């Protein structure tokens, strides 16, 4: 059943560009960006158990890295991408430091503060960031090797395919991380940090790597998003984006692998289906989040897994 | 020759209470030492000071000849210390076998990088460890549960997982905080046999906190008695348990209850 669901999701996303080139494809592309963002957040919050409401800030840091490098250095997407990942990874490390001492709500508050500082920084430091107006970013354009043009990533469909590749690679890397020794240490830290220390695990390393990995995912999505959307503004990276990503993860099931992916897709597509209700999107997410936390704290996929375990 | 563990003049204060007061304690290589005393006398605090879950206010702690007074718990574990907890602690969302594996992460030969890159050497080492975990679990009669989540086990079985988790790390000192708590009498018998075998077959020293006098008498070569954070007596089990001061300390504090086991 889990494999079946994964196949259906994959089939829809692969078939979509052949069926539509318009708004629907745009929505699916946004869903894919959120898949990368939410899968990344799930590493630190779902597996390592460290609250973070800063994924939107890392998304923005990735976006502004490519925007500023393009503007000031004239570099393109393929150089800015690794740079954006490294820069957000470093900011992730920075946010990880308070997590070494703080837990639960206190840590959550620090991540909210971080998110807010980044947002205000993007507005206030206008000489560097373009202030409220942001920075224009060109499409990715032609990809050439030894003078021969391989592909031209300018239109929506081409950007969509690249976004799909990003999401697939992100999910694959997350799978590898979660099923590595490091992933097991993350879960150990989430379950019982004192015990993790007592059996000789370096909990500092476990937490910091989770923060860095999680931020790096957002950084990659941010670089891509800046080119896809042709620009960045501070309002693309508010606390609401962070809350949306948290909601996607929680609704799908934090600490499950498939949950946040499904949550990202559902919460991107659902508001679109409700038509004129879309403007109440955040309100709907809020209500949904409260309902899920009370009635289904383990999320959709988490609940499903419990039911199956109970049957076994 | 110096002892494996040497605690000298160690003190720990909590707001208003001196939980451990200038206590000396030593454990030799392969020795089983019992730490007893009435409720609230400072035994668990002493355990936490030894393992590094608490830091001493005064005094020094040496382990394998090294001063570890300021060394954090995770590094003490890497030096060869394992522990169990008075309230069972396990990684609840993981399987029994993963719980054991985590206790061996720090001692693995291949690096985290090898594991992340999926190198064959790392996979093979993990496979070897899983086999080792299964052998150990068989030893504790838990091999049928290797792939079950720890929450699916009974309290008695969870206690055994705690022991197996300690043993897999090949410690030179295993600190046990009331391993018999909550066990049925037949399981206490098994526990006694297992702890003795742990020492005899793996050569580890054991510092044993225990209320159950039968366990203490059967296993310990030496006893240290705490009362209100102070060391009250020390010596051979028979001598210590018949020491009038020790009997006095226990009167009205449940000695009889514990002695019945
Ligand atoms: N974290 C703490 N904060 C404050 N006081 C503490 C703390 N831990 C222990 N104490 C106090 O220190 C004293 C010794 O407690 P400890 O748990 O070491 O006793 P114990 O001998 O292990 O008792 P038991 O047989 O009940 O396990 C008690 O008075 C206890 O209330
Ligand atoms: Mg105790």
mmCIF file of N, CA and C in Angstrom, chain B residues 148-254:
data_model
loop_
_atom_site.group_PDB
_atom_site.id
_atom_site.type_symbol
_atom_site.label_atom_id
_atom_site.label_comp_id
_atom_site.label_asym_id
_atom_site.label_seq_id
_atom_site.Cartn_x
_atom_site.Cartn_y
_atom_site.Cartn_z
ATOM 1 N N UNK B 148 11.573 -6.271 17.207
ATOM 2 C CA UNK B 148 10.357 -5.640 17.742
ATOM 3 C C UNK B 148 10.708 -4.282 18.344
ATOM 4 N N UNK B 149 9.729 -3.341 18.331
ATOM 5 C CA UNK B 149 9.968 -2.080 19.059
ATOM 6 C C UNK B 149 10.081 -2.373 20.562
ATOM 7 N N UNK B 150 10.956 -1.675 21.274
ATOM 8 C CA UNK B 150 11.190 -2.003 22.687
ATOM 9 C C UNK B 150 9.926 -1.898 23.533
ATOM 10 N N UNK B 151 9.004 -1.023 23.108
ATOM 11 C CA UNK B 151 7.778 -0.851 23.871
ATOM 12 C C UNK B 151 6.918 -2.103 23.919
ATOM 13 N N UNK B 152 7.162 -3.022 22.983
ATOM 14 C CA UNK B 152 6.354 -4.240 22.931
ATOM 15 C C UNK B 152 6.790 -5.264 23.977
ATOM 16 N N UNK B 153 7.893 -4.970 24.693
ATOM 17 C CA UNK B 153 8.417 -5.934 25.659
ATOM 18 C C UNK B 153 7.888 -5.668 27.066
ATOM 19 N N UNK B 154 7.899 -6.727 27.891
ATOM 20 C CA UNK B 154 7.492 -6.570 29.285
ATOM 21 C C UNK B 154 8.586 -5.810 30.038
ATOM 22 N N UNK B 155 8.254 -5.338 31.237
ATOM 23 C CA UNK B 155 9.234 -4.602 32.042
ATOM 24 C C UNK B 155 10.484 -5.453 32.279
ATOM 25 N N UNK B 156 10.261 -6.728 32.627
ATOM 26 C CA UNK B 156 11.390 -7.612 32.883
ATOM 27 C C UNK B 156 12.284 -7.743 31.661
ATOM 28 N N UNK B 157 11.664 -7.863 30.492
ATOM 29 C CA UNK B 157 12.443 -7.977 29.250
ATOM 30 C C UNK B 157 13.164 -6.676 28.953
ATOM 31 N N UNK B 158 12.507 -5.553 29.243
ATOM 32 C CA UNK B 158 13.162 -4.262 29.004
ATOM 33 C C UNK B 158 14.407 -4.108 29.885
ATOM 34 N N UNK B 159 14.319 -4.624 31.123
ATOM 35 C CA UNK B 159 15.498 -4.614 32.000
ATOM 36 C C UNK B 159 16.644 -5.389 31.346
ATOM 37 N N UNK B 160 16.303 -6.519 30.747
ATOM 38 C CA UNK B 160 17.316 -7.348 30.106
ATOM 39 C C UNK B 160 17.913 -6.623 28.890
ATOM 40 N N UNK B 161 17.074 -5.880 28.164
ATOM 41 C CA UNK B 161 17.598 -5.106 27.030
ATOM 42 C C UNK B 161 18.603 -4.075 27.541
ATOM 43 N N UNK B 162 18.291 -3.464 28.671
ATOM 44 C CA UNK B 162 19.242 -2.501 29.258
ATOM 45 C C UNK B 162 20.581 -3.171 29.549
ATOM 46 N N UNK B 163 20.524 -4.392 30.083
ATOM 47 C CA UNK B 163 21.772 -5.102 30.368
ATOM 48 C C UNK B 163 22.506 -5.429 29.072
ATOM 49 N N UNK B 164 21.779 -5.961 28.089
ATOM 50 C CA UNK B 164 22.403 -6.315 26.811
ATOM 51 C C UNK B 164 23.024 -5.087 26.160
ATOM 52 N N UNK B 165 22.332 -3.954 26.280
ATOM 53 C CA UNK B 165 22.854 -2.703 25.723
ATOM 54 C C UNK B 165 24.193 -2.331 26.364
ATOM 55 N N UNK B 166 24.299 -2.580 27.659
ATOM 56 C CA UNK B 166 25.569 -2.294 28.321
ATOM 57 C C UNK B 166 26.646 -3.260 27.886
ATOM 58 N N UNK B 167 26.303 -4.530 27.813
ATOM 59 C CA UNK B 167 27.304 -5.557 27.525
ATOM 60 C C UNK B 167 27.871 -5.408 26.112
ATOM 61 N N UNK B 168 27.035 -5.040 25.153
ATOM 62 C CA UNK B 168 27.494 -4.993 23.755
ATOM 63 C C UNK B 168 28.617 -3.960 23.578
ATOM 64 N N UNK B 169 28.653 -2.966 24.466
ATOM 65 C CA UNK B 169 29.694 -1.940 24.348
ATOM 66 C C UNK B 169 31.044 -2.402 24.909
ATOM 67 N N UNK B 170 31.107 -3.646 25.425
ATOM 68 C CA UNK B 170 32.335 -4.171 26.042
ATOM 69 C C UNK B 170 32.930 -3.222 27.085
ATOM 70 N N UNK B 171 32.142 -2.844 28.086
ATOM 71 C CA UNK B 171 32.671 -1.900 29.080
ATOM 72 C C UNK B 171 33.638 -2.585 30.037
ATOM 73 N N UNK B 172 34.517 -1.810 30.650
ATOM 74 C CA UNK B 172 35.328 -2.364 31.733
ATOM 75 C C UNK B 172 34.611 -2.179 33.064
ATOM 76 N N UNK B 173 33.676 -1.205 33.103
ATOM 77 C CA UNK B 173 32.857 -1.004 34.301
ATOM 78 C C UNK B 173 31.397 -0.839 33.886
ATOM 79 N N UNK B 174 30.540 -1.658 34.491
ATOM 80 C CA UNK B 174 29.107 -1.558 34.216
ATOM 81 C C UNK B 174 28.438 -1.139 35.519
ATOM 82 N N UNK B 175 27.776 0.027 35.487
ATOM 83 C CA UNK B 175 27.122 0.548 36.683
ATOM 84 C C UNK B 175 25.626 0.251 36.588
ATOM 85 N N UNK B 176 25.114 -0.502 37.566
ATOM 86 C CA UNK B 176 23.713 -0.915 37.522
ATOM 87 C C UNK B 176 22.940 -0.273 38.665
ATOM 88 N N UNK B 177 21.899 0.500 38.315
ATOM 89 C CA UNK B 177 21.087 1.136 39.357
ATOM 90 C C UNK B 177 19.787 0.359 39.538
ATOM 91 N N UNK B 178 19.753 -0.451 40.571
ATOM 92 C CA UNK B 178 18.589 -1.273 40.917
ATOM 93 C C UNK B 178 18.050 -2.107 39.752
ATOM 94 N N UNK B 179 18.875 -3.021 39.238
ATOM 95 C CA UNK B 179 18.430 -3.838 38.110
ATOM 96 C C UNK B 179 17.312 -4.812 38.477
ATOM 97 N N UNK B 180 17.139 -5.118 39.761
ATOM 98 C CA UNK B 180 16.107 -6.092 40.147
ATOM 99 C C UNK B 180 14.763 -5.434 40.403
ATOM 100 N N UNK B 181 14.705 -4.089 40.368
ATOM 101 C CA UNK B 181 13.449 -3.398 40.666
ATOM 102 C C UNK B 181 12.366 -3.823 39.674
ATOM 103 N N UNK B 182 11.253 -4.249 40.213
ATOM 104 C CA UNK B 182 10.120 -4.594 39.356
ATOM 105 C C UNK B 182 10.180 -5.985 38.756
ATOM 106 N N UNK B 183 11.211 -6.768 39.122
ATOM 107 C CA UNK B 183 11.295 -8.123 38.567
ATOM 108 C C UNK B 183 10.606 -9.123 39.495
ATOM 109 N N UNK B 184 10.021 -10.176 38.901
ATOM 110 C CA UNK B 184 9.414 -11.250 39.685
ATOM 111 C C UNK B 184 10.529 -12.100 40.290
ATOM 112 N N UNK B 185 10.267 -12.814 41.414
ATOM 113 C CA UNK B 185 11.326 -13.623 42.045
ATOM 114 C C UNK B 185 12.071 -14.559 41.090
ATOM 115 N N UNK B 186 11.395 -15.295 40.198
ATOM 116 C CA UNK B 186 12.175 -16.153 39.285
ATOM 117 C C UNK B 186 13.101 -15.332 38.381
ATOM 118 N N UNK B 187 12.633 -14.141 37.979
ATOM 119 C CA UNK B 187 13.473 -13.281 37.139
ATOM 120 C C UNK B 187 14.645 -12.708 37.914
ATOM 121 N N UNK B 188 14.466 -12.509 39.210
ATOM 122 C CA UNK B 188 15.578 -12.052 40.045
ATOM 123 C C UNK B 188 16.656 -13.134 40.076
ATOM 124 N N UNK B 189 16.226 -14.410 40.186
ATOM 125 C CA UNK B 189 17.190 -15.522 40.155
ATOM 126 C C UNK B 189 17.993 -15.501 38.855
ATOM 127 N N UNK B 190 17.279 -15.317 37.751
ATOM 128 C CA UNK B 190 17.956 -15.272 36.447
ATOM 129 C C UNK B 190 18.931 -14.111 36.392
ATOM 130 N N UNK B 191 18.477 -12.974 36.921
ATOM 131 C CA UNK B 191 19.308 -11.773 36.905
ATOM 132 C C UNK B 191 20.632 -12.017 37.628
ATOM 133 N N UNK B 192 20.545 -12.695 38.762
ATOM 134 C CA UNK B 192 21.760 -12.959 39.549
ATOM 135 C C UNK B 192 22.744 -13.785 38.716
ATOM 136 N N UNK B 193 22.224 -14.830 38.082
ATOM 137 C CA UNK B 193 23.076 -15.688 37.250
ATOM 138 C C UNK B 193 23.690 -14.881 36.103
ATOM 139 N N UNK B 194 22.862 -14.056 35.470
ATOM 140 C CA UNK B 194 23.337 -13.287 34.314
ATOM 141 C C UNK B 194 24.411 -12.281 34.708
ATOM 142 N N UNK B 195 24.203 -11.587 35.812
ATOM 143 C CA UNK B 195 25.188 -10.580 36.224
ATOM 144 C C UNK B 195 26.522 -11.263 36.539
ATOM 145 N N UNK B 196 26.449 -12.435 37.206
ATOM 146 C CA UNK B 196 27.700 -13.125 37.518
ATOM 147 C C UNK B 196 28.405 -13.564 36.223
ATOM 148 N N UNK B 197 27.614 -14.051 35.282
ATOM 149 C CA UNK B 197 28.208 -14.470 34.007
ATOM 150 C C UNK B 197 28.800 -13.276 33.251
ATOM 151 N N UNK B 198 28.134 -12.147 33.358
ATOM 152 C CA UNK B 198 28.656 -10.952 32.675
ATOM 153 C C UNK B 198 30.069 -10.659 33.159
ATOM 154 N N UNK B 199 30.258 -10.775 34.468
ATOM 155 C CA UNK B 199 31.581 -10.539 35.035
ATOM 156 C C UNK B 199 32.549 -11.665 34.638
ATOM 157 N N UNK B 200 32.112 -12.918 34.817
ATOM 158 C CA UNK B 200 33.021 -14.045 34.588
ATOM 159 C C UNK B 200 33.411 -14.194 33.124
ATOM 160 N N UNK B 201 32.439 -14.000 32.204
ATOM 161 C CA UNK B 201 32.733 -14.240 30.794
ATOM 162 C C UNK B 201 33.309 -13.031 30.077
ATOM 163 N N UNK B 202 32.926 -11.839 30.517
ATOM 164 C CA UNK B 202 33.409 -10.640 29.823
ATOM 165 C C UNK B 202 34.414 -9.853 30.657
ATOM 166 N N UNK B 203 34.606 -10.265 31.889
ATOM 167 C CA UNK B 203 35.636 -9.639 32.721
ATOM 168 C C UNK B 203 35.331 -8.240 33.187
ATOM 169 N N UNK B 204 34.075 -7.793 33.060
ATOM 170 C CA UNK B 204 33.797 -6.411 33.446
ATOM 171 C C UNK B 204 33.593 -6.290 34.954
ATOM 172 N N UNK B 205 33.999 -5.145 35.493
ATOM 173 C CA UNK B 205 33.701 -4.841 36.889
ATOM 174 C C UNK B 205 32.275 -4.312 36.959
ATOM 175 N N UNK B 206 31.633 -4.525 38.126
ATOM 176 C CA UNK B 206 30.249 -4.084 38.245
ATOM 177 C C UNK B 206 30.055 -3.312 39.541
ATOM 178 N N UNK B 207 29.469 -2.107 39.390
ATOM 179 C CA UNK B 207 29.057 -1.344 40.572
ATOM 180 C C UNK B 207 27.547 -1.480 40.647
ATOM 181 N N UNK B 208 27.078 -2.124 41.713
ATOM 182 C CA UNK B 208 25.680 -2.540 41.772
ATOM 183 C C UNK B 208 24.931 -1.835 42.894
ATOM 184 N N UNK B 209 23.969 -0.994 42.520
ATOM 185 C CA UNK B 209 23.064 -0.404 43.504
ATOM 186 C C UNK B 209 21.861 -1.328 43.585
ATOM 187 N N UNK B 210 21.516 -1.778 44.789
ATOM 188 C CA UNK B 210 20.398 -2.714 44.859
ATOM 189 C C UNK B 210 19.776 -2.710 46.243
ATOM 190 N N UNK B 211 18.436 -2.757 46.258
ATOM 191 C CA UNK B 211 17.709 -2.852 47.521
ATOM 192 C C UNK B 211 17.506 -4.312 47.909
ATOM 193 N N UNK B 212 17.456 -5.174 46.910
ATOM 194 C CA UNK B 212 17.161 -6.589 47.144
ATOM 195 C C UNK B 212 18.393 -7.263 47.760
ATOM 196 N N UNK B 213 18.311 -7.562 49.053
ATOM 197 C CA UNK B 213 19.479 -8.057 49.793
ATOM 198 C C UNK B 213 19.968 -9.411 49.284
ATOM 199 N N UNK B 214 19.038 -10.187 48.711
ATOM 200 C CA UNK B 214 19.458 -11.485 48.189
ATOM 201 C C UNK B 214 20.447 -11.287 47.027
ATOM 202 N N UNK B 215 20.114 -10.339 46.143
ATOM 203 C CA UNK B 215 20.991 -10.047 45.013
ATOM 204 C C UNK B 215 22.349 -9.566 45.523
ATOM 205 N N UNK B 216 22.300 -8.673 46.483
ATOM 206 C CA UNK B 216 23.524 -8.080 47.017
ATOM 207 C C UNK B 216 24.407 -9.155 47.650
ATOM 208 N N UNK B 217 23.796 -10.017 48.508
ATOM 209 C CA UNK B 217 24.572 -11.053 49.199
ATOM 210 C C UNK B 217 25.155 -12.070 48.223
ATOM 211 N N UNK B 218 24.344 -12.430 47.207
ATOM 212 C CA UNK B 218 24.815 -13.443 46.256
ATOM 213 C C UNK B 218 25.954 -12.948 45.371
ATOM 214 N N UNK B 219 25.934 -11.675 45.035
ATOM 215 C CA UNK B 219 26.843 -11.204 43.993
ATOM 216 C C UNK B 219 28.061 -10.431 44.487
ATOM 217 N N UNK B 220 27.868 -9.634 45.538
ATOM 218 C CA UNK B 220 28.888 -8.634 45.828
ATOM 219 C C UNK B 220 30.055 -9.186 46.640
ATOM 220 N N UNK B 221 31.231 -8.743 46.282
ATOM 221 C CA UNK B 221 32.430 -9.113 47.021
ATOM 222 C C UNK B 221 32.710 -8.094 48.116
ATOM 223 N N UNK B 222 32.149 -6.903 47.935
ATOM 224 C CA UNK B 222 32.370 -5.818 48.885
ATOM 225 C C UNK B 222 31.152 -4.925 48.862
ATOM 226 N N UNK B 223 30.818 -4.352 50.008
ATOM 227 C CA UNK B 223 29.667 -3.454 50.082
ATOM 228 C C UNK B 223 30.091 -2.093 50.602
ATOM 229 N N UNK B 224 29.424 -1.064 50.062
ATOM 230 C CA UNK B 224 29.589 0.287 50.584
ATOM 231 C C UNK B 224 28.191 0.742 50.980
ATOM 232 N N UNK B 225 28.053 1.245 52.215
ATOM 233 C CA UNK B 225 26.731 1.667 52.687
ATOM 234 C C UNK B 225 26.685 3.179 52.786
ATOM 235 N N UNK B 226 25.656 3.775 52.188
ATOM 236 C CA UNK B 226 25.439 5.215 52.297
ATOM 237 C C UNK B 226 24.262 5.472 53.221
ATOM 238 N N UNK B 227 24.359 6.579 53.969
ATOM 239 C CA UNK B 227 23.224 7.008 54.782
ATOM 240 C C UNK B 227 23.243 8.529 54.803
ATOM 241 N N UNK B 228 22.149 9.134 54.354
ATOM 242 C CA UNK B 228 22.073 10.599 54.252
ATOM 243 C C UNK B 228 23.295 11.186 53.561
ATOM 244 N N UNK B 229 23.745 10.525 52.513
ATOM 245 C CA UNK B 229 24.854 11.055 51.718
ATOM 246 C C UNK B 229 26.230 10.731 52.263
ATOM 247 N N UNK B 230 26.298 10.206 53.483
ATOM 248 C CA UNK B 230 27.596 9.884 54.080
ATOM 249 C C UNK B 230 27.883 8.394 53.964
ATOM 250 N N UNK B 231 29.188 8.072 53.841
ATOM 251 C CA UNK B 231 29.524 6.650 53.847
ATOM 252 C C UNK B 231 29.475 6.152 55.280
ATOM 253 N N UNK B 232 28.643 5.140 55.515
ATOM 254 C CA UNK B 232 28.400 4.667 56.867
ATOM 255 C C UNK B 232 29.286 3.469 57.171
ATOM 256 N N UNK B 233 29.477 2.620 56.182
ATOM 257 C CA UNK B 233 30.272 1.406 56.422
ATOM 258 C C UNK B 233 30.762 0.884 55.090
ATOM 259 N N UNK B 234 31.782 0.014 55.176
ATOM 260 C CA UNK B 234 32.322 -0.596 53.970
ATOM 261 C C UNK B 234 32.989 -1.906 54.371
ATOM 262 N N UNK B 235 32.868 -2.934 53.524
ATOM 263 C CA UNK B 235 33.538 -4.192 53.837
ATOM 264 C C UNK B 235 32.833 -5.393 53.252
ATOM 265 N N UNK B 236 33.175 -6.572 53.780
ATOM 266 C CA UNK B 236 32.579 -7.811 53.286
ATOM 267 C C UNK B 236 31.082 -7.825 53.606
ATOM 268 N N UNK B 237 30.260 -8.398 52.723
ATOM 269 C CA UNK B 237 28.814 -8.355 52.897
ATOM 270 C C UNK B 237 28.334 -8.820 54.269
ATOM 271 N N UNK B 238 28.854 -9.956 54.766
ATOM 272 C CA UNK B 238 28.350 -10.472 56.053
ATOM 273 C C UNK B 238 28.626 -9.477 57.173
ATOM 274 N N UNK B 239 29.868 -8.973 57.189
ATOM 275 C CA UNK B 239 30.263 -8.034 58.231
ATOM 276 C C UNK B 239 29.403 -6.779 58.179
ATOM 277 N N UNK B 240 29.224 -6.245 56.977
ATOM 278 C CA UNK B 240 28.504 -4.979 56.840
ATOM 279 C C UNK B 240 27.040 -5.113 57.208
ATOM 280 N N UNK B 241 26.385 -6.179 56.753
ATOM 281 C CA UNK B 241 24.946 -6.277 56.997
ATOM 282 C C UNK B 241 24.637 -6.588 58.457
ATOM 283 N N UNK B 242 25.654 -7.042 59.225
ATOM 284 C CA UNK B 242 25.370 -7.279 60.643
ATOM 285 C C UNK B 242 25.931 -6.144 61.516
ATOM 286 N N UNK B 243 26.542 -5.151 60.879
ATOM 287 C CA UNK B 243 27.054 -3.978 61.598
ATOM 288 C C UNK B 243 25.879 -3.233 62.245
ATOM 289 N N UNK B 244 25.940 -3.038 63.571
ATOM 290 C CA UNK B 244 24.815 -2.395 64.256
ATOM 291 C C UNK B 244 24.468 -1.021 63.697
ATOM 292 N N UNK B 245 25.479 -0.266 63.284
ATOM 293 C CA UNK B 245 25.191 1.068 62.742
ATOM 294 C C UNK B 245 24.363 0.985 61.468
ATOM 295 N N UNK B 246 24.675 -0.034 60.672
ATOM 296 C CA UNK B 246 23.942 -0.204 59.414
ATOM 297 C C UNK B 246 22.504 -0.600 59.710
ATOM 298 N N UNK B 247 22.344 -1.551 60.644
ATOM 299 C CA UNK B 247 20.993 -1.985 61.000
ATOM 300 C C UNK B 247 20.204 -0.795 61.532
ATOM 301 N N UNK B 248 20.854 -0.009 62.361
ATOM 302 C CA UNK B 248 20.235 1.195 62.935
ATOM 303 C C UNK B 248 19.728 2.133 61.831
ATOM 304 N N UNK B 249 20.590 2.390 60.848
ATOM 305 C CA UNK B 249 20.244 3.311 59.767
ATOM 306 C C UNK B 249 19.011 2.836 59.001
ATOM 307 N N UNK B 250 18.875 1.544 58.934
ATOM 308 C CA UNK B 250 17.770 1.007 58.141
ATOM 309 C C UNK B 250 16.463 0.923 58.918
ATOM 310 N N UNK B 251 16.539 0.963 60.278
ATOM 311 C CA UNK B 251 15.316 0.796 61.075
ATOM 312 C C UNK B 251 14.294 1.857 60.677
ATOM 313 N N UNK B 252 13.111 1.407 60.400
ATOM 314 C CA UNK B 252 12.039 2.336 60.069
ATOM 315 C C UNK B 252 12.153 2.912 58.679
ATOM 316 N N UNK B 253 13.144 2.469 57.910
ATOM 317 C CA UNK B 253 13.263 3.018 56.566
ATOM 318 C C UNK B 253 13.024 1.947 55.512
ATOM 319 N N UNK B 254 12.509 0.811 55.959
ATOM 320 C CA UNK B 254 12.159 -0.212 54.969
ATOM 321 C C UNK B 254 13.211 -1.279 54.811
#
